């Protein structure tokens, strides 16, 4: 008779590794849930994952018969079929006005990254644990063997071509050994934003988008409400009420220097939402302010649905930058194009740019192609 366990954690990959390593290949994931709690009016919620796992009882021990040792086979993919079936369930309706009530999502596009991570983990674990058969030993007086160079598998060639059509740079495709899981594992990663008191992260981009990204980043860092500072040259923001951090709005270099001198004494880190206008003069003014803040890390908010050449020109005129917060990655036909900008991606559509998130974006653009075979 099987035991049923509930595992919780903030990282899905770690939970799946725990299932495979601690509960054995017979364990089967029968339900996977992404749970969101807290927040206000649907915003700034915290999330974690819950896995319901069936663990069969161990069979009675038997004395093994003598046999020739066989190579160890790869472990089962941790109940992948059951998890895919669980993900097809409809989202549970949220209760209006109850911001703190948990919201569970096991279906629809919002759970695509969970499915992608399961597929990627299953492929990686199967590849890492497989043991090749030993090659036969040739006699000493045998003729020399001519070894031909390995030929790429047809599926790997097809996948490489399709990923290239999605905008993935050739340099990254050359390093990926024929599977989507291998590709996303090789993608460059951005450094974590600083959390030390007095440190500053400047998030630059178009007004509105940059304010939303800065507020979300501050919330994920656990910063207080007034740790977000809105900034920008005159004309970079439309007239009207400001959002979070509206009491502080440095708009010229002198004001930025004065604010920066005082900010170093704060007991927390800061996130600056720097709005940059569209024209050449507005970009130059934004670049001057970005430099004046002397930030510990600088992010650029860009839209993946914009031409890559236009994004590159914007980055060159306002930057340099340490990381990108990409919007619209799941809505573009070429999600890999932003990987050729020379700046690591920290976020995509408001979530950390983990290998699972990238795999979900590529899997969506590939439209169900068999990309998980390594």
Tab-separated table of C-alpha atoms in Angstrom:
chain	number	residue	atom	x	y	z
A	1	UNK	CA	0.000	0.000	0.000
A	2	UNK	CA	1.361	3.415	-0.952
A	3	UNK	CA	2.036	6.287	1.431
A	4	UNK	CA	1.023	9.796	0.387
A	5	UNK	CA	3.365	12.682	1.213
A	6	UNK	CA	3.094	16.454	0.724
A	7	UNK	CA	6.325	18.302	-0.076
A	8	UNK	CA	6.615	22.095	-0.054
A	9	UNK	CA	9.362	24.433	-1.235
A	10	UNK	CA	10.154	27.591	-3.160
A	11	UNK	CA	12.201	25.828	-5.856
A	12	UNK	CA	10.508	23.183	-8.007
A	13	UNK	CA	13.756	21.658	-9.244
A	14	UNK	CA	14.949	21.022	-5.674
A	15	UNK	CA	11.645	19.334	-4.839
A	16	UNK	CA	11.876	17.038	-7.855
A	17	UNK	CA	15.466	16.127	-7.004
A	18	UNK	CA	14.336	15.362	-3.448
A	19	UNK	CA	11.570	13.081	-4.750
A	20	UNK	CA	13.963	11.152	-6.999
A	21	UNK	CA	16.890	10.944	-4.564
A	22	UNK	CA	15.120	10.367	-1.242
A	23	UNK	CA	11.914	8.545	-2.201
A	24	UNK	CA	13.263	6.371	-5.013
A	25	UNK	CA	12.239	5.729	-8.618
A	26	UNK	CA	8.926	4.225	-7.570
A	27	UNK	CA	7.687	7.529	-6.163
A	28	UNK	CA	5.053	9.155	-8.319
A	29	UNK	CA	4.027	12.820	-8.365
A	30	UNK	CA	0.226	12.798	-8.575
A	31	UNK	CA	-0.387	16.511	-8.111
A	32	UNK	CA	1.636	19.702	-8.486
A	33	UNK	CA	0.440	23.092	-7.338
A	34	UNK	CA	1.812	26.612	-7.450
A	35	UNK	CA	0.445	28.415	-4.360
A	36	UNK	CA	0.392	32.190	-4.079
A	37	UNK	CA	-0.322	33.935	-0.771
A	38	UNK	CA	-0.417	37.447	0.566
A	39	UNK	CA	-0.294	40.550	-1.550
A	40	UNK	CA	-2.917	43.172	-2.216
A	41	UNK	CA	-5.488	43.202	-5.020
A	42	UNK	CA	-3.614	40.411	-6.803
A	43	UNK	CA	-0.204	42.111	-6.710
A	44	UNK	CA	3.055	41.396	-4.829
A	45	UNK	CA	2.063	37.866	-3.879
A	46	UNK	CA	4.576	35.305	-2.648
A	47	UNK	CA	4.572	31.838	-4.137
A	48	UNK	CA	5.774	28.326	-3.394
A	49	UNK	CA	5.231	24.863	-4.854
A	50	UNK	CA	3.469	21.842	-3.352
A	51	UNK	CA	3.947	18.315	-4.644
A	52	UNK	CA	1.700	15.417	-3.610
A	53	UNK	CA	3.704	12.198	-3.943
A	54	UNK	CA	2.637	8.527	-3.674
A	55	UNK	CA	5.444	6.354	-2.274
A	56	UNK	CA	4.907	2.581	-2.570
A	57	UNK	CA	5.813	0.382	0.370
A	58	UNK	CA	9.079	-1.487	-0.035
A	59	UNK	CA	8.563	-5.152	-1.141
A	60	UNK	CA	9.820	-7.966	1.122
A	61	UNK	CA	13.546	-8.485	0.822
A	62	UNK	CA	14.620	-11.500	-1.258
A	63	UNK	CA	17.939	-13.186	-1.569
A	64	UNK	CA	19.159	-12.258	-5.025
A	65	UNK	CA	20.064	-15.018	-7.440
A	66	UNK	CA	23.529	-15.045	-8.984
A	67	UNK	CA	23.593	-13.185	-12.241
A	68	UNK	CA	25.942	-11.195	-14.399
A	69	UNK	CA	26.053	-7.537	-13.225
A	70	UNK	CA	24.179	-5.230	-15.570
A	71	UNK	CA	24.761	-1.503	-16.138
A	72	UNK	CA	22.621	0.722	-14.015
A	73	UNK	CA	19.688	2.192	-15.921
A	74	UNK	CA	18.430	5.742	-15.698
A	75	UNK	CA	15.815	6.499	-13.005
A	76	UNK	CA	12.200	7.019	-13.884
A	77	UNK	CA	11.230	10.595	-14.640
A	78	UNK	CA	9.501	11.110	-11.279
A	79	UNK	CA	5.911	10.548	-12.313
A	80	UNK	CA	6.067	12.923	-15.286
A	81	UNK	CA	2.879	11.621	-16.925
A	82	UNK	CA	0.931	12.116	-13.714
A	83	UNK	CA	2.254	15.652	-13.314
A	84	UNK	CA	1.290	16.522	-16.884
A	85	UNK	CA	-2.218	15.238	-16.197
A	86	UNK	CA	-2.403	17.335	-13.025
A	87	UNK	CA	-1.362	20.425	-14.949
A	88	UNK	CA	-4.361	20.071	-17.268
A	89	UNK	CA	-6.765	20.793	-14.396
A	90	UNK	CA	-8.547	24.160	-14.470
A	91	UNK	CA	-7.369	27.044	-12.235
A	92	UNK	CA	-9.279	27.375	-8.970
A	93	UNK	CA	-11.371	30.580	-8.764
A	94	UNK	CA	-10.078	33.271	-6.425
A	95	UNK	CA	-12.304	34.772	-3.734
A	96	UNK	CA	-12.946	38.500	-4.441
A	97	UNK	CA	-11.552	40.893	-1.844
A	98	UNK	CA	-9.466	38.257	-0.034
A	99	UNK	CA	-5.887	39.306	-0.821
A	100	UNK	CA	-4.330	36.884	1.642
A	101	UNK	CA	-6.138	33.769	0.386
A	102	UNK	CA	-3.915	31.219	-1.383
A	103	UNK	CA	-4.314	31.047	-5.150
A	104	UNK	CA	-3.553	27.651	-6.720
A	105	UNK	CA	-2.753	27.295	-10.419
A	106	UNK	CA	-2.245	23.895	-12.048
A	107	UNK	CA	-3.471	24.631	-15.552
A	108	UNK	CA	-3.170	27.081	-18.398
A	109	UNK	CA	-0.211	29.119	-19.551
A	110	UNK	CA	0.755	30.269	-16.038
A	111	UNK	CA	1.935	26.720	-15.216
A	112	UNK	CA	4.016	26.301	-18.386
A	113	UNK	CA	7.297	26.933	-16.590
A	114	UNK	CA	6.520	24.120	-14.115
A	115	UNK	CA	5.952	21.627	-16.936
A	116	UNK	CA	9.080	22.803	-18.705
A	117	UNK	CA	11.194	22.370	-15.602
A	118	UNK	CA	9.886	18.833	-15.075
A	119	UNK	CA	10.748	17.914	-18.662
A	120	UNK	CA	14.183	19.515	-18.416
A	121	UNK	CA	14.975	17.835	-15.105
A	122	UNK	CA	13.844	14.440	-16.379
A	123	UNK	CA	16.061	14.763	-19.467
A	124	UNK	CA	19.075	15.980	-17.484
A	125	UNK	CA	18.801	13.248	-14.832
A	126	UNK	CA	18.370	10.516	-17.446
A	127	UNK	CA	21.459	11.750	-19.300
A	128	UNK	CA	23.557	12.161	-16.141
A	129	UNK	CA	22.761	8.730	-14.682
A	130	UNK	CA	22.977	6.522	-17.799
A	131	UNK	CA	26.003	4.226	-17.975
A	132	UNK	CA	27.397	3.383	-21.437
A	133	UNK	CA	28.259	-0.215	-22.287
A	134	UNK	CA	32.006	-0.980	-22.223
A	135	UNK	CA	33.690	-1.166	-25.628
A	136	UNK	CA	35.141	-4.550	-26.641
A	137	UNK	CA	38.913	-4.912	-26.458
A	138	UNK	CA	40.608	-5.599	-29.803
A	139	UNK	CA	43.430	-8.186	-30.089
A	140	UNK	CA	46.966	-6.791	-29.992
A	141	UNK	CA	47.692	-7.861	-33.591
A	142	UNK	CA	44.427	-6.497	-34.987
A	143	UNK	CA	44.463	-3.975	-37.813
A	144	UNK	CA	44.128	-0.300	-36.784
A	145	UNK	CA	40.541	0.868	-36.564
A	146	UNK	CA	39.550	3.933	-38.537
A	147	UNK	CA	37.405	6.142	-36.275
A	148	UNK	CA	35.044	8.396	-38.189
A	149	UNK	CA	33.989	11.737	-36.638
A	150	UNK	CA	30.601	11.529	-34.877
A	151	UNK	CA	27.674	12.591	-36.980
A	152	UNK	CA	24.976	14.798	-35.422
A	153	UNK	CA	21.651	13.136	-34.801
A	154	UNK	CA	18.843	14.204	-37.151
A	155	UNK	CA	16.713	15.335	-34.221
A	156	UNK	CA	19.559	17.464	-32.835
A	157	UNK	CA	20.033	19.087	-36.253
A	158	UNK	CA	16.322	19.830	-36.537
A	159	UNK	CA	16.187	21.275	-33.025
A	160	UNK	CA	19.224	23.469	-33.673
A	161	UNK	CA	17.640	24.828	-36.824
A	162	UNK	CA	14.364	25.569	-35.083
A	163	UNK	CA	16.078	27.271	-32.133
A	164	UNK	CA	18.099	29.344	-34.580
A	165	UNK	CA	14.823	30.445	-36.160
A	166	UNK	CA	13.716	31.556	-32.680
A	167	UNK	CA	16.635	33.996	-32.572
A	168	UNK	CA	19.051	31.978	-30.404
A	169	UNK	CA	22.609	33.137	-31.277
A	170	UNK	CA	24.857	30.675	-33.127
A	171	UNK	CA	27.452	30.820	-30.340
A	172	UNK	CA	24.939	29.403	-27.861
A	173	UNK	CA	23.651	26.778	-30.283
A	174	UNK	CA	27.203	25.514	-30.834
A	175	UNK	CA	27.533	24.829	-27.090
A	176	UNK	CA	24.205	22.978	-26.744
A	177	UNK	CA	24.618	19.197	-27.312
A	178	UNK	CA	21.309	18.576	-29.048
A	179	UNK	CA	18.670	19.167	-26.369
A	180	UNK	CA	16.691	22.093	-25.073
A	181	UNK	CA	17.595	21.190	-21.495
A	182	UNK	CA	21.295	21.452	-22.364
A	183	UNK	CA	20.778	24.823	-24.055
A	184	UNK	CA	18.986	26.509	-21.159
A	185	UNK	CA	21.603	25.168	-18.736
A	186	UNK	CA	24.296	27.017	-20.731
A	187	UNK	CA	22.583	30.413	-20.858
A	188	UNK	CA	24.436	33.289	-19.144
A	189	UNK	CA	22.974	34.360	-15.796
A	190	UNK	CA	22.845	37.767	-14.136
A	191	UNK	CA	24.256	38.444	-10.691
A	192	UNK	CA	21.818	38.661	-7.805
A	193	UNK	CA	20.819	42.254	-6.900
A	194	UNK	CA	22.560	43.643	-3.809
A	195	UNK	CA	20.722	43.713	-0.488
A	196	UNK	CA	23.275	45.522	1.682
A	197	UNK	CA	22.093	48.680	3.493
A	198	UNK	CA	22.746	51.758	1.378
A	199	UNK	CA	23.231	49.823	-1.859
A	200	UNK	CA	21.350	50.993	-4.959
A	201	UNK	CA	19.868	49.171	-7.941
A	202	UNK	CA	18.859	51.464	-10.804
A	203	UNK	CA	16.129	50.113	-13.098
A	204	UNK	CA	15.953	52.190	-16.286
A	205	UNK	CA	13.336	52.137	-19.028
A	206	UNK	CA	10.086	53.634	-20.230
A	207	UNK	CA	7.855	55.232	-17.594
A	208	UNK	CA	5.197	52.857	-16.327
A	209	UNK	CA	7.035	49.662	-17.202
A	210	UNK	CA	10.056	50.721	-15.175
A	211	UNK	CA	7.899	51.673	-12.173
A	212	UNK	CA	6.170	48.288	-12.166
A	213	UNK	CA	9.474	46.416	-12.451
A	214	UNK	CA	11.137	48.469	-9.697
A	215	UNK	CA	8.211	47.930	-7.307
A	216	UNK	CA	8.193	44.188	-7.970
A	217	UNK	CA	11.969	43.961	-7.495
A	218	UNK	CA	11.775	45.827	-4.191
A	219	UNK	CA	9.018	43.517	-3.009
A	220	UNK	CA	11.054	40.409	-3.908
A	221	UNK	CA	14.022	41.852	-2.030
A	222	UNK	CA	11.818	42.426	1.011
A	223	UNK	CA	12.390	46.200	1.048
A	224	UNK	CA	10.061	48.748	2.668
A	225	UNK	CA	7.646	50.801	0.578
A	226	UNK	CA	9.726	53.975	0.660
A	227	UNK	CA	12.819	52.110	-0.597
A	228	UNK	CA	11.616	52.700	-4.191
A	229	UNK	CA	12.656	56.062	-5.655
A	230	UNK	CA	11.128	57.410	-8.855
A	231	UNK	CA	13.514	59.489	-10.959
A	232	UNK	CA	13.850	60.878	-14.445
A	233	UNK	CA	14.648	63.998	-16.398
A	234	UNK	CA	11.835	66.541	-16.920
A	235	UNK	CA	9.446	65.261	-19.577
A	236	UNK	CA	10.371	61.599	-19.122
A	237	UNK	CA	7.198	60.923	-17.144
A	238	UNK	CA	3.613	61.843	-18.028
A	239	UNK	CA	1.916	64.298	-15.659
A	240	UNK	CA	-0.242	62.784	-12.949
A	241	UNK	CA	0.001	61.116	-9.541
A	242	UNK	CA	3.060	59.002	-8.830
A	243	UNK	CA	3.014	55.493	-7.481
A	244	UNK	CA	5.207	53.829	-4.921
A	245	UNK	CA	8.127	56.052	-3.850
A	246	UNK	CA	6.566	59.237	-5.256
A	247	UNK	CA	7.890	61.413	-2.432
A	248	UNK	CA	11.439	61.216	-3.859
A	249	UNK	CA	11.920	62.230	-7.492
A	250	UNK	CA	15.478	63.327	-8.354
A	251	UNK	CA	15.333	64.901	-11.806
A	252	UNK	CA	18.815	66.401	-12.303
A	253	UNK	CA	22.405	65.519	-11.486
A	254	UNK	CA	22.611	67.890	-8.515
A	255	UNK	CA	19.525	66.374	-6.912
A	256	UNK	CA	20.823	62.850	-7.578
A	257	UNK	CA	24.178	63.595	-5.900
A	258	UNK	CA	22.418	65.028	-2.839
A	259	UNK	CA	20.105	62.033	-2.591
A	260	UNK	CA	22.932	59.548	-3.078
A	261	UNK	CA	24.986	61.069	-0.274
A	262	UNK	CA	22.080	60.628	2.150
A	263	UNK	CA	21.027	57.213	0.847
A	264	UNK	CA	24.261	55.541	1.952
A	265	UNK	CA	23.178	55.913	5.589
A	266	UNK	CA	19.872	54.066	5.120
A	267	UNK	CA	19.350	50.736	6.942
A	268	UNK	CA	18.129	49.088	3.744
A	269	UNK	CA	18.887	48.834	0.035
A	270	UNK	CA	17.287	51.076	-2.592
A	271	UNK	CA	15.632	50.526	-5.964
A	272	UNK	CA	15.535	53.530	-8.317
A	273	UNK	CA	12.909	53.576	-11.088
A	274	UNK	CA	14.654	55.766	-13.684
A	275	UNK	CA	12.279	56.787	-16.488
A	276	UNK	CA	13.960	57.480	-19.825
A	277	UNK	CA	12.210	59.265	-22.711
A	278	UNK	CA	12.178	58.174	-26.344
A	279	UNK	CA	14.158	60.910	-28.104
A	280	UNK	CA	17.929	61.222	-28.411
A	281	UNK	CA	18.050	64.143	-25.949
A	282	UNK	CA	15.924	62.235	-23.422
A	283	UNK	CA	18.213	59.204	-23.729
A	284	UNK	CA	21.278	61.359	-23.159
A	285	UNK	CA	19.661	62.904	-20.070
A	286	UNK	CA	18.718	59.454	-18.775
A	287	UNK	CA	22.263	58.201	-19.275
A	288	UNK	CA	23.608	61.180	-17.330
A	289	UNK	CA	21.282	60.481	-14.423
A	290	UNK	CA	22.084	56.753	-14.513
A	291	UNK	CA	25.776	57.588	-14.188
A	292	UNK	CA	25.156	60.130	-11.385
A	293	UNK	CA	23.402	57.537	-9.212
A	294	UNK	CA	26.646	55.479	-9.059
A	295	UNK	CA	24.511	52.361	-8.617
A	296	UNK	CA	25.812	49.031	-7.379
A	297	UNK	CA	23.822	47.358	-10.168
A	298	UNK	CA	21.877	48.683	-13.165
A	299	UNK	CA	18.980	46.975	-14.945
A	300	UNK	CA	17.346	47.880	-18.232
A	301	UNK	CA	13.672	47.144	-18.858
A	302	UNK	CA	13.285	46.117	-22.518
A	303	UNK	CA	10.481	44.638	-24.604
A	304	UNK	CA	11.206	41.407	-26.503
A	305	UNK	CA	8.594	42.369	-29.088
A	306	UNK	CA	10.780	45.302	-30.190
A	307	UNK	CA	13.370	44.860	-32.933
A	308	UNK	CA	16.655	43.677	-31.474
A	309	UNK	CA	18.615	46.366	-33.321
A	310	UNK	CA	16.453	49.078	-31.719
A	311	UNK	CA	16.962	47.579	-28.254
A	312	UNK	CA	20.718	47.397	-28.835
A	313	UNK	CA	20.801	51.055	-29.881
A	314	UNK	CA	18.858	52.064	-26.758
A	315	UNK	CA	21.186	50.083	-24.487
A	316	UNK	CA	24.237	51.660	-26.096
A	317	UNK	CA	22.913	55.209	-25.693
A	318	UNK	CA	21.702	54.878	-22.073
A	319	UNK	CA	23.941	52.102	-20.656
A	320	UNK	CA	26.031	50.214	-19.862
A	321	UNK	CA	23.840	47.790	-17.915
A	322	UNK	CA	24.448	44.737	-15.756
A	323	UNK	CA	21.165	42.902	-16.398
A	324	UNK	CA	17.946	42.959	-18.415
A	325	UNK	CA	14.343	42.714	-17.254
A	326	UNK	CA	12.604	41.487	-20.419
A	327	UNK	CA	8.909	42.047	-21.044
A	328	UNK	CA	6.816	40.197	-23.638
A	329	UNK	CA	9.150	37.192	-23.866
A	330	UNK	CA	6.219	34.757	-23.956
A	331	UNK	CA	4.451	36.854	-26.599
A	332	UNK	CA	7.189	37.014	-29.244
A	333	UNK	CA	8.020	34.562	-32.018
A	334	UNK	CA	11.776	35.024	-31.375
A	335	UNK	CA	12.355	34.746	-27.611
A	336	UNK	CA	16.030	33.895	-28.158
A	337	UNK	CA	16.840	37.214	-29.857
A	338	UNK	CA	17.427	39.037	-26.553
A	339	UNK	CA	20.222	36.562	-25.784
A	340	UNK	CA	22.306	38.244	-28.492
A	341	UNK	CA	22.276	41.679	-26.808
A	342	UNK	CA	25.388	40.953	-24.742
A	343	UNK	CA	23.667	41.610	-21.383
A	344	UNK	CA	22.476	38.698	-19.189
A	345	UNK	CA	18.737	38.427	-18.604
A	346	UNK	CA	17.712	38.623	-14.937
A	347	UNK	CA	13.932	38.565	-15.336
A	348	UNK	CA	11.490	37.583	-18.050
A	349	UNK	CA	7.886	38.733	-17.746
A	350	UNK	CA	8.251	39.448	-14.030
A	351	UNK	CA	9.805	36.111	-12.989
A	352	UNK	CA	13.479	35.215	-12.510
A	353	UNK	CA	15.089	34.028	-15.741
A	354	UNK	CA	15.771	30.489	-14.543
A	355	UNK	CA	16.471	27.619	-16.954
A	356	UNK	CA	12.870	26.506	-16.371
A	357	UNK	CA	11.505	29.906	-17.437
A	358	UNK	CA	13.639	29.901	-20.589
A	359	UNK	CA	12.618	26.331	-21.378
A	360	UNK	CA	8.956	27.306	-21.041
A	361	UNK	CA	9.423	30.265	-23.413
A	362	UNK	CA	11.215	28.149	-26.017
A	363	UNK	CA	8.784	25.274	-25.609
A	364	UNK	CA	5.884	27.645	-26.210
A	365	UNK	CA	7.517	29.088	-29.343
A	366	UNK	CA	8.419	25.598	-30.603
A	367	UNK	CA	4.712	24.743	-30.282
A	368	UNK	CA	5.135	21.278	-28.861
A	369	UNK	CA	8.029	20.063	-31.042
A	370	UNK	CA	9.929	17.046	-29.579
A	371	UNK	CA	12.699	19.246	-28.165
A	372	UNK	CA	13.349	17.349	-24.947
A	373	UNK	CA	15.248	14.412	-26.341
A	374	UNK	CA	18.927	14.663	-25.387
